[in-house]
PDB file of C-alpha atoms in Angstrom:
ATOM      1  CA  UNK A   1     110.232  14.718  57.878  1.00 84.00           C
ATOM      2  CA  UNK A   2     110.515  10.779  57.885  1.00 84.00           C
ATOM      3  CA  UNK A   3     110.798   8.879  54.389  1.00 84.00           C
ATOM      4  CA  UNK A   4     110.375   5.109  54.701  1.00 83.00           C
ATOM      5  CA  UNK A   5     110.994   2.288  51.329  1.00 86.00           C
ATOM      6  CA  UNK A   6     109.729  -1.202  52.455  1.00 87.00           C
ATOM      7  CA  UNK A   7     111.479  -3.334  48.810  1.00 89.00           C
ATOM      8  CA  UNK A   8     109.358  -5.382  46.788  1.00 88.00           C
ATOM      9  CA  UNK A   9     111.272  -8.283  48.520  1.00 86.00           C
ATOM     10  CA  UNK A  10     111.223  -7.204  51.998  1.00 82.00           C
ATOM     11  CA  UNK A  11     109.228  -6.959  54.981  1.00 78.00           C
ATOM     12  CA  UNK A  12     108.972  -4.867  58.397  1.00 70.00           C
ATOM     13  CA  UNK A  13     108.329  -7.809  61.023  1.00 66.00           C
ATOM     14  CA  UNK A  14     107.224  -5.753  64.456  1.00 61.00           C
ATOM     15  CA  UNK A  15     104.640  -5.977  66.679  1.00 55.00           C
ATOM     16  CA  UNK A  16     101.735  -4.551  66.485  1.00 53.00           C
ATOM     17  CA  UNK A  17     101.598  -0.357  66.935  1.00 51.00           C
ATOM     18  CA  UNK A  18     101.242   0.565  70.830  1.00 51.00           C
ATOM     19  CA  UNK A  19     101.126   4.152  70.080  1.00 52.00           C
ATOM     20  CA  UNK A  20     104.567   4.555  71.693  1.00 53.00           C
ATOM     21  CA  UNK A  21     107.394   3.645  68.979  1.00 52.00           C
ATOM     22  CA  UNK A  22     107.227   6.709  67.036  1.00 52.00           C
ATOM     23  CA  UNK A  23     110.257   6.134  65.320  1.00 53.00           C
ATOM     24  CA  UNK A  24     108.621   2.526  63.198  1.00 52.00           C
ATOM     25  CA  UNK A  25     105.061   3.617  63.171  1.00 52.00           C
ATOM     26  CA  UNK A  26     105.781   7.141  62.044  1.00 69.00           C
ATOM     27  CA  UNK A  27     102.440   7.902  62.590  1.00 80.00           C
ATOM     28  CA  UNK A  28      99.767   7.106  65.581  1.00 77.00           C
ATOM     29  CA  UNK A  29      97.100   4.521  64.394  1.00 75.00           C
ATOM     30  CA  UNK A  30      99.022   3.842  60.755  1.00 77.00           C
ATOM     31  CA  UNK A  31     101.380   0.628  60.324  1.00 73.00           C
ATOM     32  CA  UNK A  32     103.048  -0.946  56.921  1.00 76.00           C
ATOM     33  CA  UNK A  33     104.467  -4.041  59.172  1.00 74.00           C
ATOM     34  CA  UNK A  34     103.701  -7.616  56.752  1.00 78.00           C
ATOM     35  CA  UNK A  35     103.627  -5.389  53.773  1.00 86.00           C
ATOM     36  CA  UNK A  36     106.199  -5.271  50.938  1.00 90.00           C
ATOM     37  CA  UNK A  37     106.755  -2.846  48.122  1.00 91.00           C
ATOM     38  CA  UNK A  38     105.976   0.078  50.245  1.00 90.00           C
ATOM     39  CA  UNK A  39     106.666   4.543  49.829  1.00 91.00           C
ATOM     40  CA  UNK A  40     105.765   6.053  53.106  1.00 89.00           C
ATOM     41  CA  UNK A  41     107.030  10.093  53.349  1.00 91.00           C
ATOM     42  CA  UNK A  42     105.496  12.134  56.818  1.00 90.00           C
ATOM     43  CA  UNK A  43     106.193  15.844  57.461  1.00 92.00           C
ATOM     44  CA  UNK A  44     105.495  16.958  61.280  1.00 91.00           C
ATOM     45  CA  UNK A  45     105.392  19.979  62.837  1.00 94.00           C
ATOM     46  CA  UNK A  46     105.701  20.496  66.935  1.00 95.00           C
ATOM     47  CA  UNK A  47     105.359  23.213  69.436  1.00 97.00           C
ATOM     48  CA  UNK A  48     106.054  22.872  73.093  1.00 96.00           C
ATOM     49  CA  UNK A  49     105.174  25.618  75.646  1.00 95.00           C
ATOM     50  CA  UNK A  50     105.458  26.440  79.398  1.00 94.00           C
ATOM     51  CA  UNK A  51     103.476  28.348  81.875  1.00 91.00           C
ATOM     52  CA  UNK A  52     103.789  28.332  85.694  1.00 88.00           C
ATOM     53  CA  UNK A  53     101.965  25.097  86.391  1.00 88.00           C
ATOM     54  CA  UNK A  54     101.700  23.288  83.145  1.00 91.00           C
ATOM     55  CA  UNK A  55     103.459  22.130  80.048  1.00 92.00           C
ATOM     56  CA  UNK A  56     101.769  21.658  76.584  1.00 95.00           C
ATOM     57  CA  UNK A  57     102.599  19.999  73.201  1.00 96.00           C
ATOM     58  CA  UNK A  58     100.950  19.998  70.385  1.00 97.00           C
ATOM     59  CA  UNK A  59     101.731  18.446  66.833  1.00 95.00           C
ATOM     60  CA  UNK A  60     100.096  17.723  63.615  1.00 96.00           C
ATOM     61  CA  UNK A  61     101.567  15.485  61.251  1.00 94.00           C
ATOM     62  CA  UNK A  62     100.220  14.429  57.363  1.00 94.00           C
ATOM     63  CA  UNK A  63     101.633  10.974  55.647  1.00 92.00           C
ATOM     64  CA  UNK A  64     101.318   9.243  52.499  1.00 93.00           C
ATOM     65  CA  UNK A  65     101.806   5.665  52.526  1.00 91.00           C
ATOM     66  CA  UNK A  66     101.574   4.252  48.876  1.00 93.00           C
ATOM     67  CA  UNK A  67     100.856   1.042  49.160  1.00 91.00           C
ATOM     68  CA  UNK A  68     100.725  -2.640  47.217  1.00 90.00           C
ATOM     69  CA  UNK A  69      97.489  -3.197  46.231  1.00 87.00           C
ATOM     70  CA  UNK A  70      95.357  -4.230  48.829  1.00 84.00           C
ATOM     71  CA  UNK A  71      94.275  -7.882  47.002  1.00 83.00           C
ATOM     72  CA  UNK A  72      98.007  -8.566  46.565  1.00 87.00           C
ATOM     73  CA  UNK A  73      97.848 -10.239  49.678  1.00 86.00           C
ATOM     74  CA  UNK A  74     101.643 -11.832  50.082  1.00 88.00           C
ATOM     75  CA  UNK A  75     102.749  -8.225  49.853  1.00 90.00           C
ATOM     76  CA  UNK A  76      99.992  -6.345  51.866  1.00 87.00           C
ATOM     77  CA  UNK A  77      99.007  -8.278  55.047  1.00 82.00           C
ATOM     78  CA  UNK A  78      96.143  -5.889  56.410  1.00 82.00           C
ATOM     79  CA  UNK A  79      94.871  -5.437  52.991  1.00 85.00           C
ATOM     80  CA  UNK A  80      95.242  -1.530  53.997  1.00 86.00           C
ATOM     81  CA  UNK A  81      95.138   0.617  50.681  1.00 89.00           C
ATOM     82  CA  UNK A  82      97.163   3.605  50.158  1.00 91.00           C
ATOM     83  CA  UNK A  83      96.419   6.308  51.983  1.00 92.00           C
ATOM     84  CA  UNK A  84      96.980   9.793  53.511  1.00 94.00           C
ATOM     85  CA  UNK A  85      96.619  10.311  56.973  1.00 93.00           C
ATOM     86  CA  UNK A  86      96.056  12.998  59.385  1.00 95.00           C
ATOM     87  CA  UNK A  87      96.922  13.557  63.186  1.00 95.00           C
ATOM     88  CA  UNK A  88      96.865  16.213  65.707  1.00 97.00           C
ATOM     89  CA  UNK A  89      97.593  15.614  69.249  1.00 96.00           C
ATOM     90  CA  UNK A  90      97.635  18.137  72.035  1.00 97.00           C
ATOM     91  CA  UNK A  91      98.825  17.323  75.518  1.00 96.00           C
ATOM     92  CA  UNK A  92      98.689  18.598  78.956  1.00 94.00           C
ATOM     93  CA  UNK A  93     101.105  17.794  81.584  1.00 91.00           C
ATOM     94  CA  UNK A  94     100.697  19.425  85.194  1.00 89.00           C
ATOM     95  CA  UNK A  95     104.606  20.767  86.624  1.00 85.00           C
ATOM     96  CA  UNK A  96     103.450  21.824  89.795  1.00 74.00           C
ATOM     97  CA  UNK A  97     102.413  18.598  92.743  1.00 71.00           C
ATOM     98  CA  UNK A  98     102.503  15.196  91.479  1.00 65.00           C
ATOM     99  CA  UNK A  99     102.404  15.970  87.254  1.00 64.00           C
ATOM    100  CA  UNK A 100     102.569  12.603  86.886  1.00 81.00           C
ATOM    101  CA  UNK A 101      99.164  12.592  85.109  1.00 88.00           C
ATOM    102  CA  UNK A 102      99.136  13.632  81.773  1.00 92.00           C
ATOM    103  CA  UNK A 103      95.625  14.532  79.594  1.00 95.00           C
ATOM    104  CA  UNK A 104      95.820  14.127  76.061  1.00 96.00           C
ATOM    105  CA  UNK A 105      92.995  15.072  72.476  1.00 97.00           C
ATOM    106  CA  UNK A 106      94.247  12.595  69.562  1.00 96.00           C
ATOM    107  CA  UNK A 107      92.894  13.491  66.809  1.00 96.00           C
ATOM    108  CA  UNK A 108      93.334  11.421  63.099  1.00 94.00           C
ATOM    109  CA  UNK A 109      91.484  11.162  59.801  1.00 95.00           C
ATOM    110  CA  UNK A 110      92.010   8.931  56.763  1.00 92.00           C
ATOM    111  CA  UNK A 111      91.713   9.103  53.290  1.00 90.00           C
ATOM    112  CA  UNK A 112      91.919   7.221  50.750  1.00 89.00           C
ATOM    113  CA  UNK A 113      94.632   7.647  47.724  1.00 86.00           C
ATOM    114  CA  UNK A 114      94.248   4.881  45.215  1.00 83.00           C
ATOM    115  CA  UNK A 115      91.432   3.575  43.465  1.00 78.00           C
ATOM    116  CA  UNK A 116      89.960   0.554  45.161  1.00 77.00           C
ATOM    117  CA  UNK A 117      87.739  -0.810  41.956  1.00 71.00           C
ATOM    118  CA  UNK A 118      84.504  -1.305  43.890  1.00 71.00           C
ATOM    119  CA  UNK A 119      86.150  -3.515  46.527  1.00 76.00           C
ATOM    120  CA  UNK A 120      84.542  -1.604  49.759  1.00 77.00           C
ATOM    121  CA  UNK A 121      85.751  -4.492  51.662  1.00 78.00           C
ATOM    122  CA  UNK A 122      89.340  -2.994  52.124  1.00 77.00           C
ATOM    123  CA  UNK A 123      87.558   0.504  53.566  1.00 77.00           C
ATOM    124  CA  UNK A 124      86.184  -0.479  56.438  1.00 77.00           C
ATOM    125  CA  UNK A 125      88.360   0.587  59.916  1.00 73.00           C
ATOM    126  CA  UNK A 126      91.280   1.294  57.230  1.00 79.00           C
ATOM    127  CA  UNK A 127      90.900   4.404  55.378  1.00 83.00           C
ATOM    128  CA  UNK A 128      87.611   7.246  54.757  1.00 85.00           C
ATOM    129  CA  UNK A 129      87.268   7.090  58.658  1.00 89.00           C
ATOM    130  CA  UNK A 130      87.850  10.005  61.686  1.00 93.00           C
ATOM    131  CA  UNK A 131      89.190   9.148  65.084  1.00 93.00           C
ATOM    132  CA  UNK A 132      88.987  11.091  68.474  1.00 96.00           C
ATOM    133  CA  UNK A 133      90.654   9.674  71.635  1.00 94.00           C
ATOM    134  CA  UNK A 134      91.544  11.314  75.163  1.00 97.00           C
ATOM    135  CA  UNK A 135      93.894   9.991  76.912  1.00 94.00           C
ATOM    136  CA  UNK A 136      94.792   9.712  80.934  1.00 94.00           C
ATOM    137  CA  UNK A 137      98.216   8.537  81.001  1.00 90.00           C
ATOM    138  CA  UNK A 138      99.709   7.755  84.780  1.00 87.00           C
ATOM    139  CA  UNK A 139     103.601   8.174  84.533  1.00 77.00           C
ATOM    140  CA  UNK A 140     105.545   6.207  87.135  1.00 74.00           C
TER     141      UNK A 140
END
């Protein structure tokens, strides 16, 4: 479980989310850097497992990010409402020859968890949407 408080005054200054920095982002494909005034709690739940030529993880994770309004724009930056989001991730990783090649399903949903007053503007690629990735990732 993470809990995060951004303070009316403050603000989280990092670049942008490279899906690698799990302790700031606390979630894949979610960021509250620029924004002030922000409650952000995340439970996640993980299970690794081994067999005789591969290793697996898998995790799901759920987040609530209660954000500043989204036209309050000195204290929300990406106009990004508040939200609840979704992930599930589950990876494959080969022990036996090279295994440096790992296969990954990313899986995320949004939803929206304040009332946005008609203003559809602030929906679009930031909440009410489903993503799907897979990922090849080459491990030096």
């Amino acid at each position: 479980m993470n809990l995060s408080r951004i303070g009316a005054d403050g603000r989280l200054l990092l670049p942008r989310e490279w899906g690698r920095e799990p302790f700031y982002t606390f979630q894949r494909r979610t960021r509250v850097e620029g924004a002030s005034d922000v409650w952000a709690i995340m439970l996640k739940w993980q299970r690794s497992w081994v067999t005789d030529k591969s290793l697996y993880r898998f995790f799901t994770s759920i987040g609530k990010n209660k954000m500043p309004l989204a036209t309050d724009y000195p204290k929300n930056k990406y106009t990004l409402p508040s939200h609840v989001h979704w992930d599930a991730s589950l990876r494959y990783q080969p022990i036996a020859g090279d295994g440096k090649i790992t296969a990954e399903i990313y899986l995320a949903y949004r939803f929206l968890a304040e009332d946005i007053q008609t203003n559809y503007n602030v929906l679009i690629n930031r909440a009410d949407f489903f993503h799907a990735d897979i990922i090849f990732n080459y491990n030096f």
